[in-house]
mmCIF file of C-alpha atoms in Angstrom:
data_model
loop_
_atom_site.group_PDB
_atom_site.id
_atom_site.type_symbol
_atom_site.label_atom_id
_atom_site.label_comp_id
_atom_site.label_asym_id
_atom_site.label_seq_id
_atom_site.Cartn_x
_atom_site.Cartn_y
_atom_site.Cartn_z
ATOM 1 C CA MET A 28 133.928 -10.994 4.294
ATOM 2 C CA ILE A 29 133.944 -7.244 4.975
ATOM 3 C CA TYR A 30 130.723 -5.440 4.196
ATOM 4 C CA GLU A 31 131.773 -2.192 2.494
ATOM 5 C CA LEU A 32 129.730 0.995 2.765
ATOM 6 C CA SER A 33 129.437 3.693 0.133
ATOM 7 C CA ASP A 34 129.535 7.382 1.031
ATOM 8 C CA LEU A 35 125.783 7.678 0.541
ATOM 9 C CA THR A 36 124.992 4.616 2.655
ATOM 10 C CA ARG A 37 127.282 5.746 5.441
ATOM 11 C CA THR A 38 125.774 9.233 5.420
ATOM 12 C CA ILE A 39 122.204 7.897 5.484
ATOM 13 C CA MET A 40 123.040 5.526 8.345
ATOM 14 C CA ASN A 41 124.706 8.292 10.342
ATOM 15 C CA LEU A 42 121.862 10.734 9.801
ATOM 16 C CA GLY A 43 119.194 8.122 10.450
ATOM 17 C CA PHE A 44 120.555 6.998 13.787
ATOM 18 C CA SER A 45 121.162 10.609 14.806
ATOM 19 C CA LEU A 46 117.461 11.306 14.268
ATOM 20 C CA ILE A 47 116.574 8.178 16.247
ATOM 21 C CA GLY A 48 118.744 9.460 19.074
ATOM 22 C CA ILE A 49 117.022 12.842 18.975
ATOM 23 C CA TYR A 50 113.584 11.219 18.994
ATOM 24 C CA PHE A 51 114.249 9.081 22.079
ATOM 25 C CA ALA A 52 116.107 11.866 23.875
ATOM 26 C CA HIS A 53 113.203 14.220 23.136
ATOM 27 C CA THR A 54 110.795 11.671 24.608
ATOM 28 C CA PHE A 55 112.799 10.709 27.695
ATOM 29 C CA GLN A 56 114.032 14.199 28.590
ATOM 30 C CA LYS A 57 110.563 15.728 28.034
ATOM 31 C CA SER A 58 111.944 18.624 26.031
ATOM 32 C CA LYS A 59 109.788 21.757 25.872
ATOM 33 C CA ARG A 60 110.627 22.289 22.208
ATOM 34 C CA LYS A 61 108.638 20.519 19.557
ATOM 35 C CA LEU A 62 110.217 17.450 17.964
ATOM 36 C CA TRP A 63 110.183 18.909 14.456
ATOM 37 C CA GLN A 64 112.075 21.986 15.699
ATOM 38 C CA CYS A 65 114.800 19.818 17.212
ATOM 39 C CA ILE A 66 115.071 17.711 14.056
ATOM 40 C CA CYS A 67 115.247 20.758 11.756
ATOM 41 C CA THR A 68 117.978 22.361 13.839
ATOM 42 C CA TRP A 69 119.948 19.119 13.902
ATOM 43 C CA LEU A 70 119.598 18.799 10.112
ATOM 44 C CA LEU A 71 121.193 22.231 9.790
ATOM 45 C CA VAL A 72 124.137 21.045 11.871
ATOM 46 C CA TYR A 73 124.498 17.877 9.835
ATOM 47 C CA LEU A 74 124.190 19.769 6.546
ATOM 48 C CA PHE A 75 127.002 22.032 7.689
ATOM 49 C CA TRP A 76 129.191 18.994 8.343
ATOM 50 C CA ILE A 77 128.536 17.473 4.925
ATOM 51 C CA THR A 78 128.966 20.802 3.120
ATOM 52 C CA ALA A 79 132.270 21.446 4.858
ATOM 53 C CA GLY A 80 133.493 17.982 3.880
ATOM 54 C CA VAL A 81 132.538 18.328 0.220
ATOM 55 C CA PHE A 82 134.036 21.828 0.002
ATOM 56 C CA LEU A 83 137.363 20.818 1.526
ATOM 57 C CA ASP A 84 137.584 17.697 -0.586
ATOM 58 C CA ALA A 85 136.867 19.594 -3.812
ATOM 59 C CA CYS A 86 139.162 22.548 -3.094
ATOM 60 C CA PHE A 87 142.107 21.124 -1.212
ATOM 61 C CA LEU A 88 142.277 17.406 -0.529
ATOM 62 C CA ASN A 89 141.018 15.562 -3.613
ATOM 63 C CA HIS A 90 141.428 12.372 -1.556
ATOM 64 C CA THR A 91 145.200 12.457 -2.063
ATOM 65 C CA ALA A 92 146.475 13.132 1.437
ATOM 66 C CA PHE A 93 143.646 11.169 3.072
ATOM 67 C CA PRO A 94 142.377 8.712 0.456
ATOM 68 C CA ASN A 95 140.105 6.812 2.873
ATOM 69 C CA MET A 96 138.229 9.830 4.213
ATOM 70 C CA THR A 97 134.692 10.248 2.896
ATOM 71 C CA HIS A 98 132.954 13.596 2.576
ATOM 72 C CA GLU A 99 131.072 12.919 5.765
ATOM 73 C CA ARG A 100 134.274 12.117 7.641
ATOM 74 C CA ILE A 101 136.070 15.190 6.351
ATOM 75 C CA GLY A 102 133.134 17.333 7.423
ATOM 76 C CA MET A 103 133.099 15.852 10.909
ATOM 77 C CA PHE A 104 136.846 16.425 11.080
ATOM 78 C CA ILE A 105 136.731 20.161 10.333
ATOM 79 C CA ALA A 106 133.269 21.226 11.564
ATOM 80 C CA PRO A 107 134.101 20.946 15.292
ATOM 81 C CA LEU A 108 137.161 23.113 14.745
ATOM 82 C CA ALA A 109 135.035 25.759 13.024
ATOM 83 C CA ILE A 110 132.438 25.643 15.805
ATOM 84 C CA PHE A 111 135.121 25.908 18.474
ATOM 85 C CA ALA A 112 136.761 28.850 16.649
ATOM 86 C CA TYR A 113 133.415 30.644 16.392
ATOM 87 C CA ARG A 114 132.783 30.053 20.098
ATOM 88 C CA PHE A 115 136.237 31.475 20.933
ATOM 89 C CA LEU A 116 136.059 34.535 18.660
ATOM 90 C CA TYR A 117 132.439 35.464 19.452
ATOM 91 C CA PRO A 118 131.759 34.331 23.045
ATOM 92 C CA GLU A 119 128.724 36.639 23.366
ATOM 93 C CA ALA A 120 127.044 35.516 20.138
ATOM 94 C CA ARG A 121 123.313 34.912 20.486
ATOM 95 C CA LEU A 122 122.823 32.691 17.443
ATOM 96 C CA THR A 123 121.217 29.309 17.930
ATOM 97 C CA ALA A 124 122.923 28.099 21.072
ATOM 98 C CA CYS A 125 122.297 24.442 20.303
ATOM 99 C CA ILE A 126 124.408 24.738 17.138
ATOM 100 C CA PHE A 127 127.316 26.764 18.467
ATOM 101 C CA TYR A 128 127.193 25.401 22.023
ATOM 102 C CA TYR A 129 127.440 28.825 23.598
ATOM 103 C CA TYR A 130 126.870 27.883 27.208
ATOM 104 C CA MET A 131 129.671 26.548 29.351
ATOM 105 C CA ALA A 132 128.082 23.197 30.172
ATOM 106 C CA ASP A 133 127.580 22.474 26.473
ATOM 107 C CA ASN A 134 131.339 22.550 25.892
ATOM 108 C CA VAL A 135 131.133 18.889 26.886
ATOM 109 C CA LEU A 136 129.958 18.238 23.344
ATOM 110 C CA ILE A 137 132.763 20.307 21.813
ATOM 111 C CA LEU A 138 135.347 18.366 23.795
ATOM 112 C CA GLN A 139 133.730 15.048 22.907
ATOM 113 C CA ILE A 140 133.884 15.847 19.209
ATOM 114 C CA LEU A 141 137.372 17.336 19.275
ATOM 115 C CA PHE A 142 138.939 14.537 21.292
ATOM 116 C CA SER A 143 137.084 11.622 19.734
ATOM 117 C CA ARG A 144 136.426 12.311 16.064
ATOM 118 C CA THR A 145 139.369 14.574 15.292
ATOM 119 C CA LEU A 146 142.004 12.663 17.230
ATOM 120 C CA ALA A 147 140.719 9.301 16.033
ATOM 121 C CA MET A 148 140.780 10.370 12.390
ATOM 122 C CA LEU A 149 144.354 11.613 12.757
ATOM 123 C CA LEU A 150 145.482 8.365 14.361
ATOM 124 C CA VAL A 151 143.788 6.281 11.684
ATOM 125 C CA GLN A 152 145.192 8.249 8.759
ATOM 126 C CA LEU A 153 148.705 8.941 10.057
ATOM 127 C CA PHE A 154 149.519 5.626 11.728
ATOM 128 C CA GLY A 155 147.267 3.192 9.906
ATOM 129 C CA LEU A 156 145.461 2.059 13.056
ATOM 130 C CA PRO A 157 142.220 0.069 12.804
ATOM 131 C CA ASP A 158 139.402 2.433 11.919
ATOM 132 C CA GLN A 159 136.495 1.242 14.051
ATOM 133 C CA GLU A 160 138.450 0.221 17.140
ATOM 134 C CA THR A 161 140.412 3.478 17.205
ATOM 135 C CA ILE A 162 137.324 5.660 16.977
ATOM 136 C CA LEU A 163 135.508 3.736 19.701
ATOM 137 C CA CYS A 164 138.495 3.673 22.068
ATOM 138 C CA VAL A 165 139.260 7.360 21.670
ATOM 139 C CA TYR A 166 135.583 8.203 22.065
ATOM 140 C CA VAL A 167 135.421 6.343 25.392
ATOM 141 C CA LEU A 168 138.763 7.659 26.668
ATOM 142 C CA SER A 169 137.762 11.217 25.823
ATOM 143 C CA LEU A 170 135.011 11.018 28.425
ATOM 144 C CA ALA A 171 137.642 10.752 31.150
ATOM 145 C CA VAL A 172 139.509 13.714 29.676
ATOM 146 C CA VAL A 173 136.309 15.759 29.661
ATOM 147 C CA VAL A 174 135.689 15.034 33.338
ATOM 148 C CA VAL A 175 139.243 16.076 34.247
ATOM 149 C CA LEU A 176 138.992 19.339 32.313
ATOM 150 C CA TYR A 177 135.546 20.041 33.713
ATOM 151 C CA ARG A 178 136.900 19.702 37.236
ATOM 152 C CA THR A 179 138.796 22.915 36.512
ATOM 153 C CA TRP A 180 135.878 24.720 34.873
ATOM 154 C CA ALA A 181 132.880 23.633 36.912
ATOM 155 C CA ARG A 182 134.173 24.466 40.417
ATOM 156 C CA GLY A 183 131.279 24.141 42.817
ATOM 157 C CA LYS A 184 128.931 22.910 40.100
ATOM 158 C CA MET A 185 130.821 19.654 39.560
ATOM 159 C CA ARG A 186 128.070 17.543 41.098
ATOM 160 C CA CYS A 187 125.475 18.970 38.709
ATOM 161 C CA VAL A 188 127.817 18.484 35.737
ATOM 162 C CA LEU A 189 128.499 14.854 36.628
ATOM 163 C CA ARG A 190 124.807 14.158 37.091
ATOM 164 C CA ASP A 191 124.033 15.564 33.646
ATOM 165 C CA PHE A 192 127.018 13.686 32.228
ATOM 166 C CA GLN A 193 125.791 10.425 33.755
ATOM 167 C CA ASP A 194 122.260 10.848 32.381
ATOM 168 C CA ARG A 195 123.585 11.688 28.934
ATOM 169 C CA MET A 196 125.936 8.695 28.834
ATOM 170 C CA GLY A 197 123.200 6.391 30.109
ATOM 171 C CA LEU A 198 120.977 7.274 27.160
ATOM 172 C CA LEU A 199 123.949 6.947 24.831
ATOM 173 C CA ALA A 200 124.683 3.428 26.071
ATOM 174 C CA ALA A 201 121.058 2.413 25.554
ATOM 175 C CA PHE A 202 121.050 3.769 21.988
ATOM 176 C CA ALA A 203 124.341 2.016 21.206
ATOM 177 C CA PHE A 204 123.014 -1.325 22.496
ATOM 178 C CA VAL A 205 119.809 -1.123 20.444
ATOM 179 C CA SER A 206 121.628 0.141 17.361
ATOM 180 C CA TYR A 207 124.262 -2.605 17.469
ATOM 181 C CA TYR A 208 121.861 -5.537 17.631
ATOM 182 C CA GLY A 209 119.375 -3.806 15.361
ATOM 183 C CA THR A 210 122.085 -3.562 12.723
ATOM 184 C CA LEU A 211 122.882 -7.265 13.137
ATOM 185 C CA LEU A 212 119.275 -8.169 12.396
ATOM 186 C CA LEU A 213 118.993 -5.800 9.437
ATOM 187 C CA VAL A 214 122.186 -6.922 7.727
ATOM 188 C CA ASP A 215 121.469 -10.620 8.296
ATOM 189 C CA ALA A 216 118.017 -10.098 6.798
ATOM 190 C CA TRP A 217 119.592 -8.505 3.700
ATOM 191 C CA ALA A 218 122.223 -11.212 3.269
ATOM 192 C CA PRO A 219 121.126 -14.394 5.089
ATOM 193 C CA TRP A 220 123.447 -16.571 2.958
ATOM 194 C CA GLN A 221 126.532 -14.834 4.453
ATOM 195 C CA PRO A 222 126.458 -15.683 8.180
ATOM 196 C CA LEU A 223 129.592 -13.633 9.038
ATOM 197 C CA THR A 224 128.489 -10.534 7.191
ATOM 198 C CA GLY A 225 126.254 -9.352 10.009
ATOM 199 C CA VAL A 226 129.041 -9.491 12.582
ATOM 200 C CA ASN A 227 131.483 -7.601 10.386
ATOM 201 C CA ALA A 228 128.893 -5.062 9.310
ATOM 202 C CA ALA A 229 127.739 -4.369 12.854
ATOM 203 C CA ARG A 230 131.348 -3.903 13.901
ATOM 204 C CA ASN A 231 131.769 -1.488 11.003
ATOM 205 C CA PHE A 232 128.537 0.359 11.730
ATOM 206 C CA ALA A 233 129.364 0.719 15.430
ATOM 207 C CA ALA A 234 131.917 3.419 14.639
ATOM 208 C CA ILE A 235 129.098 5.388 12.987
ATOM 209 C CA ILE A 236 126.170 4.571 15.243
ATOM 210 C CA ILE A 237 127.664 5.332 18.641
ATOM 211 C CA PRO A 238 128.980 8.830 17.809
ATOM 212 C CA ALA A 239 125.832 9.590 15.815
ATOM 213 C CA CYS A 240 123.532 8.711 18.699
ATOM 214 C CA GLY A 241 125.848 10.551 21.044
ATOM 215 C CA TYR A 242 125.559 13.702 18.959
ATOM 216 C CA GLY A 243 121.789 13.395 19.010
ATOM 217 C CA VAL A 244 121.631 12.966 22.779
ATOM 218 C CA SER A 245 124.149 15.731 23.416
ATOM 219 C CA PHE A 246 122.246 18.045 21.097
ATOM 220 C CA LEU A 247 119.102 17.614 23.164
ATOM 221 C CA GLY A 248 121.177 18.045 26.296
ATOM 222 C CA ALA A 249 122.445 21.354 24.932
ATOM 223 C CA GLU A 250 118.881 22.431 24.211
ATOM 224 C CA GLU A 251 117.868 21.633 27.782
ATOM 225 C CA HIS A 252 120.815 23.624 29.130
ATOM 226 C CA VAL A 253 119.749 26.592 27.032
ATOM 227 C CA ARG A 254 116.238 26.403 28.475
ATOM 228 C CA ALA A 255 117.579 26.110 32.036
ATOM 229 C CA GLU A 256 119.875 29.095 31.490
ATOM 230 C CA GLU A 257 116.973 31.169 30.174
ATOM 231 C CA MET A 258 114.913 30.283 33.253
ATOM 232 C CA ARG A 259 117.824 31.228 35.515
ATOM 233 C CA LYS A 260 118.197 34.603 33.808
ATOM 234 C CA LYS A 261 114.460 35.199 34.034
ATOM 235 C CA ALA A 262 114.574 34.543 37.784
ATOM 236 C CA SER A 263 117.362 37.114 38.198
ATOM 237 C CA MET A 264 115.584 39.921 36.297
ATOM 238 C CA ASP A 265 113.082 42.509 37.486
ATOM 239 C CA PRO A 266 110.085 42.135 35.126
ATOM 240 C CA LEU A 267 109.057 45.807 35.263
ATOM 241 C CA THR A 268 112.340 47.601 34.547
ATOM 242 C CA GLY A 269 114.388 44.823 32.950
ATOM 243 C CA LEU A 270 117.191 45.425 35.455
ATOM 244 C CA LYS A 271 118.763 42.679 37.515
ATOM 245 C CA ASN A 272 117.227 42.047 40.936
ATOM 246 C CA ARG A 273 118.614 41.731 44.472
ATOM 247 C CA ARG A 274 119.475 38.048 44.081
ATOM 248 C CA ALA A 275 121.530 38.754 40.973
ATOM 249 C CA MET A 276 123.330 41.615 42.727
ATOM 250 C CA LEU A 277 124.519 39.362 45.540
ATOM 251 C CA ASN A 278 125.942 36.925 42.996
ATOM 252 C CA ASP A 279 127.559 39.711 40.959
ATOM 253 C CA ILE A 280 129.276 41.212 44.002
ATOM 254 C CA GLN A 281 131.140 37.975 44.657
ATOM 255 C CA GLU A 282 132.180 37.681 41.020
ATOM 256 C CA MET A 283 133.308 41.321 40.783
ATOM 257 C CA LEU A 284 135.385 41.051 43.941
ATOM 258 C CA GLU A 285 137.251 38.123 42.395
ATOM 259 C CA THR A 286 137.876 39.729 39.002
ATOM 260 C CA LEU A 287 138.163 43.517 39.479
ATOM 261 C CA SER A 288 141.424 45.205 40.432
ATOM 262 C CA GLU A 289 139.775 48.574 41.221
ATOM 263 C CA PRO A 290 137.720 49.311 44.357
ATOM 264 C CA LEU A 291 134.083 48.215 44.184
ATOM 265 C CA TRP A 292 131.375 50.577 45.434
ATOM 266 C CA LEU A 293 127.754 49.862 46.253
ATOM 267 C CA VAL A 294 125.431 52.831 45.602
ATOM 268 C CA CYS A 295 121.852 52.731 46.930
ATOM 269 C CA LEU A 296 119.212 55.041 45.423
ATOM 270 C CA ASP A 297 115.672 55.799 46.565
ATOM 271 C CA LEU A 298 113.111 58.041 44.826
ATOM 272 C CA ASP A 299 111.841 60.738 47.172
ATOM 273 C CA ASN A 300 108.120 60.662 47.978
ATOM 274 C CA PHE A 301 107.372 58.263 45.113
ATOM 275 C CA LYS A 302 104.037 57.376 46.711
ATOM 276 C CA SER A 303 102.670 60.747 45.591
ATOM 277 C CA ILE A 304 103.054 59.712 41.937
ATOM 278 C CA ASN A 305 100.938 56.600 42.431
ATOM 279 C CA ASP A 306 98.361 58.510 44.487
ATOM 280 C CA GLN A 307 98.031 61.431 42.077
ATOM 281 C CA TYR A 308 98.479 59.816 38.644
ATOM 282 C CA GLY A 309 97.857 56.103 39.205
ATOM 283 C CA HIS A 310 100.066 53.033 39.279
ATOM 284 C CA ASP A 311 100.433 52.858 35.486
ATOM 285 C CA ILE A 312 102.156 56.247 35.433
ATOM 286 C CA GLY A 313 104.196 55.223 38.459
ATOM 287 C CA ASP A 314 105.372 52.103 36.648
ATOM 288 C CA GLN A 315 106.377 54.195 33.637
ATOM 289 C CA TYR A 316 108.359 56.466 35.951
ATOM 290 C CA LEU A 317 110.204 53.462 37.405
ATOM 291 C CA GLN A 318 110.892 52.086 33.945
ATOM 292 C CA ARG A 319 112.332 55.374 32.767
ATOM 293 C CA PHE A 320 114.479 55.697 35.866
ATOM 294 C CA GLY A 321 115.736 52.138 35.379
ATOM 295 C CA THR A 322 116.605 52.874 31.748
ATOM 296 C CA MET A 323 118.534 55.969 32.809
ATOM 297 C CA LEU A 324 120.508 53.983 35.384
ATOM 298 C CA GLU A 325 121.306 51.268 32.876
ATOM 299 C CA GLU A 326 122.586 53.784 30.322
ATOM 300 C CA MET A 327 124.720 55.531 32.931
ATOM 301 C CA THR A 328 126.341 52.360 34.257
ATOM 302 C CA LYS A 329 126.803 50.197 31.171
ATOM 303 C CA GLN A 330 130.481 51.159 30.766
ATOM 304 C CA ASN A 331 131.884 50.234 34.182
ATOM 305 C CA GLY A 332 128.999 49.298 36.422
ATOM 306 C CA GLN A 333 125.706 47.449 36.781
ATOM 307 C CA ALA A 334 122.272 48.720 37.831
ATOM 308 C CA TYR A 335 119.723 46.777 39.900
ATOM 309 C CA ARG A 336 116.183 47.238 41.166
ATOM 310 C CA MET A 337 115.964 46.186 44.788
ATOM 311 C CA GLY A 338 112.179 46.497 45.020
ATOM 312 C CA GLY A 339 109.566 49.244 45.067
ATOM 313 C CA ASP A 340 111.263 52.588 44.408
ATOM 314 C CA GLU A 341 114.681 51.397 45.625
ATOM 315 C CA PHE A 342 117.556 50.840 43.216
ATOM 316 C CA ALA A 343 121.239 49.986 43.530
ATOM 317 C CA VAL A 344 124.376 50.353 41.409
ATOM 318 C CA LEU A 345 127.705 48.514 41.572
ATOM 319 C CA TYR A 346 130.573 50.745 40.405
ATOM 320 C CA SER A 347 134.269 50.068 39.940
ATOM 321 C CA GLY A 348 136.618 52.915 40.849
ATOM 322 C CA GLY A 349 135.904 56.042 42.911
ATOM 323 C CA PRO A 350 132.233 56.895 43.522
ATOM 324 C CA ALA A 351 132.214 60.663 44.048
ATOM 325 C CA GLU A 352 132.244 61.945 40.473
ATOM 326 C CA LYS A 353 130.022 59.077 39.314
ATOM 327 C CA ILE A 354 127.391 59.827 41.938
ATOM 328 C CA GLU A 355 127.313 63.458 40.856
ATOM 329 C CA ALA A 356 126.989 62.273 37.256
ATOM 330 C CA LEU A 357 124.012 60.154 38.319
ATOM 331 C CA ARG A 358 122.357 63.147 39.933
ATOM 332 C CA GLU A 359 122.981 65.358 36.897
ATOM 333 C CA CYS A 360 121.652 62.761 34.470
ATOM 334 C CA TYR A 361 118.587 62.283 36.631
ATOM 335 C CA LEU A 362 117.971 66.032 36.738
ATOM 336 C CA GLN A 363 118.229 66.353 32.954
ATOM 337 C CA SER A 364 115.979 63.360 32.321
ATOM 338 C CA PHE A 365 113.135 64.150 34.706
ATOM 339 C CA ARG A 366 113.064 67.806 35.640
ATOM 340 C CA ASP A 367 112.547 69.702 32.387
ATOM 341 C CA GLY A 368 108.778 70.191 32.402
ATOM 342 C CA GLU A 369 108.044 66.463 32.571
ATOM 343 C CA LYS A 370 104.795 65.072 33.867
ATOM 344 C CA PRO A 371 104.379 63.641 36.425
ATOM 345 C CA GLU A 372 106.101 66.157 38.635
ATOM 346 C CA PHE A 373 109.790 65.793 39.321
ATOM 347 C CA LEU A 374 110.896 63.698 42.282
ATOM 348 C CA GLY A 375 114.236 63.928 43.997
ATOM 349 C CA VAL A 376 116.526 60.980 44.585
ATOM 350 C CA SER A 377 118.393 60.106 47.779
ATOM 351 C CA ILE A 378 121.735 58.358 47.445
ATOM 352 C CA GLY A 379 123.996 56.442 49.813
ATOM 353 C CA TYR A 380 127.164 54.538 49.042
ATOM 354 C CA GLU A 381 129.771 52.295 50.643
ATOM 355 C CA GLN A 382 132.905 50.537 49.450
ATOM 356 C CA VAL A 383 132.636 46.753 49.261
ATOM 357 C CA GLN A 384 135.529 44.914 50.917
ATOM 358 C CA ASP A 385 136.043 41.224 50.293
ATOM 359 C CA PHE A 386 136.530 40.570 54.000
ATOM 360 C CA GLU A 387 133.314 42.315 55.034
ATOM 361 C CA SER A 388 129.816 40.945 55.308
ATOM 362 C CA LEU A 389 127.681 42.007 52.362
ATOM 363 C CA ALA A 390 124.767 42.574 54.716
ATOM 364 C CA GLU A 391 126.841 45.091 56.685
ATOM 365 C CA VAL A 392 127.888 46.950 53.531
ATOM 366 C CA MET A 393 124.291 47.184 52.324
ATOM 367 C CA LYS A 394 123.156 48.306 55.774
ATOM 368 C CA ARG A 395 125.675 51.188 55.906
ATOM 369 C CA ALA A 396 124.825 52.315 52.355
ATOM 370 C CA ASP A 397 121.101 52.211 53.205
ATOM 371 C CA GLU A 398 121.667 54.206 56.396
ATOM 372 C CA MET A 399 123.564 56.903 54.486
ATOM 373 C CA MET A 400 120.779 57.068 51.903
ATOM 374 C CA TYR A 401 118.026 57.340 54.518
ATOM 375 C CA VAL A 402 119.893 60.086 56.379
ATOM 376 C CA GLU A 403 119.778 62.172 53.184
ATOM 377 C CA LYS A 404 116.142 61.219 52.604
ATOM 378 C CA ARG A 405 115.103 62.190 56.139
ATOM 379 C CA ALA A 406 117.037 65.444 55.904
ATOM 380 C CA LYS A 407 114.954 66.377 52.851
ATOM 381 C CA GLN A 408 111.771 65.447 54.692
ATOM 382 C CA TYR A 409 112.812 67.533 57.679
ATOM 383 C CA ALA A 410 113.582 70.479 55.419
ATOM 384 C CA ARG A 411 110.073 70.220 53.946
ATOM 385 C CA GLY A 412 108.640 70.202 57.466
ATOM 386 C CA TYR A 413 106.957 66.809 57.714
ATOM 387 C CA ALA A 414 109.633 64.502 59.106
ATOM 388 C CA ALA A 415 108.611 62.288 61.986
ATOM 389 C CA GLU A 416 109.602 63.298 65.512
ATOM 390 C CA ASP A 417 112.065 60.408 65.908
ATOM 391 C CA THR A 418 113.690 61.374 62.600
ATOM 392 C CA LYS A 419 114.092 64.962 63.787
ATOM 393 C CA GLU A 420 115.802 63.775 66.946
ATOM 394 C CA VAL A 421 118.263 61.658 64.948
ATOM 395 C CA LEU A 422 119.076 64.546 62.617
ATOM 396 C CA MET A 423 119.508 66.987 65.498
ATOM 397 C CA LYS A 424 122.098 64.665 67.001
#
């Protein structure tokens, strides 16, 4: 005897086991977010699925083309497509990342949903294949597809991706095992006079429980990826100016060399005699000066470059294209921003630059740009009459 499920029962079961999955994943993964925050965000996702299903059924389908699809199934059919479309059209969106799976590693969940739920529903409806077995088989086979596609995307990070994938699937298997036998006990307790009902019901529920728990686990995995990405970005930022730091610049150089078709130039900048600001006005004023200079650099380079703070009063800029006119634009912008009667007193800026070649050592490029900058800096010191004797000898040569 087949134990039939109503739309409401199926929805409650799906939602219930999803919340169980979130609870255990929250406990085992030691998430930094509070449990109620994770549950509320997941409820928003699930509500979107149900709403999409009801809307499509009322406006377009009316259960004529797909008479066996419930509201919940219709929602799970179309919601991943909407999420994927949003991710494609707005790749820089900063809405809740756990919902729209913004980060690259979280596309595992998009692929899981697209390949398992969507493909399985199509196979069931178009070819009349068994419902539960088809969903489970496609869900398992999609994992192999995800790994193959990720081998293209992940590059050197494949080991990290597989480790996360293994942890996520391990929790999923544990949830599926508990859910399967838990359902057997529950259904047999409801209908003890029908000994086969529990087996059939558990087989029917398995198609709901396994994906539901998987969504819960993957959702928490997405949340953890978001937190890890935020920590990585924090480690690559200078806390005073908000610019990227030296570590981030080294990573960006490699990426720009691979993607840019124009020449890439490294520009090093150093504020002249910045120590006098700290000595005369205090470190708070000096910090404000650095912040303002960093803001000016960021505004100047946001179109076709990137500004960095290397440490102290040293900054750097990566430019695409020719550097000459851009360096003069930097000087002019600096003059306009700092010279017109501003307090503390105006400081000059020394600049050196060098083209970055993909076959050259980055350390050598930075060294030559620094040397050019310090030659200009020492020339200014010599002109003011307090350059060191060794500096004077170098300049005389």
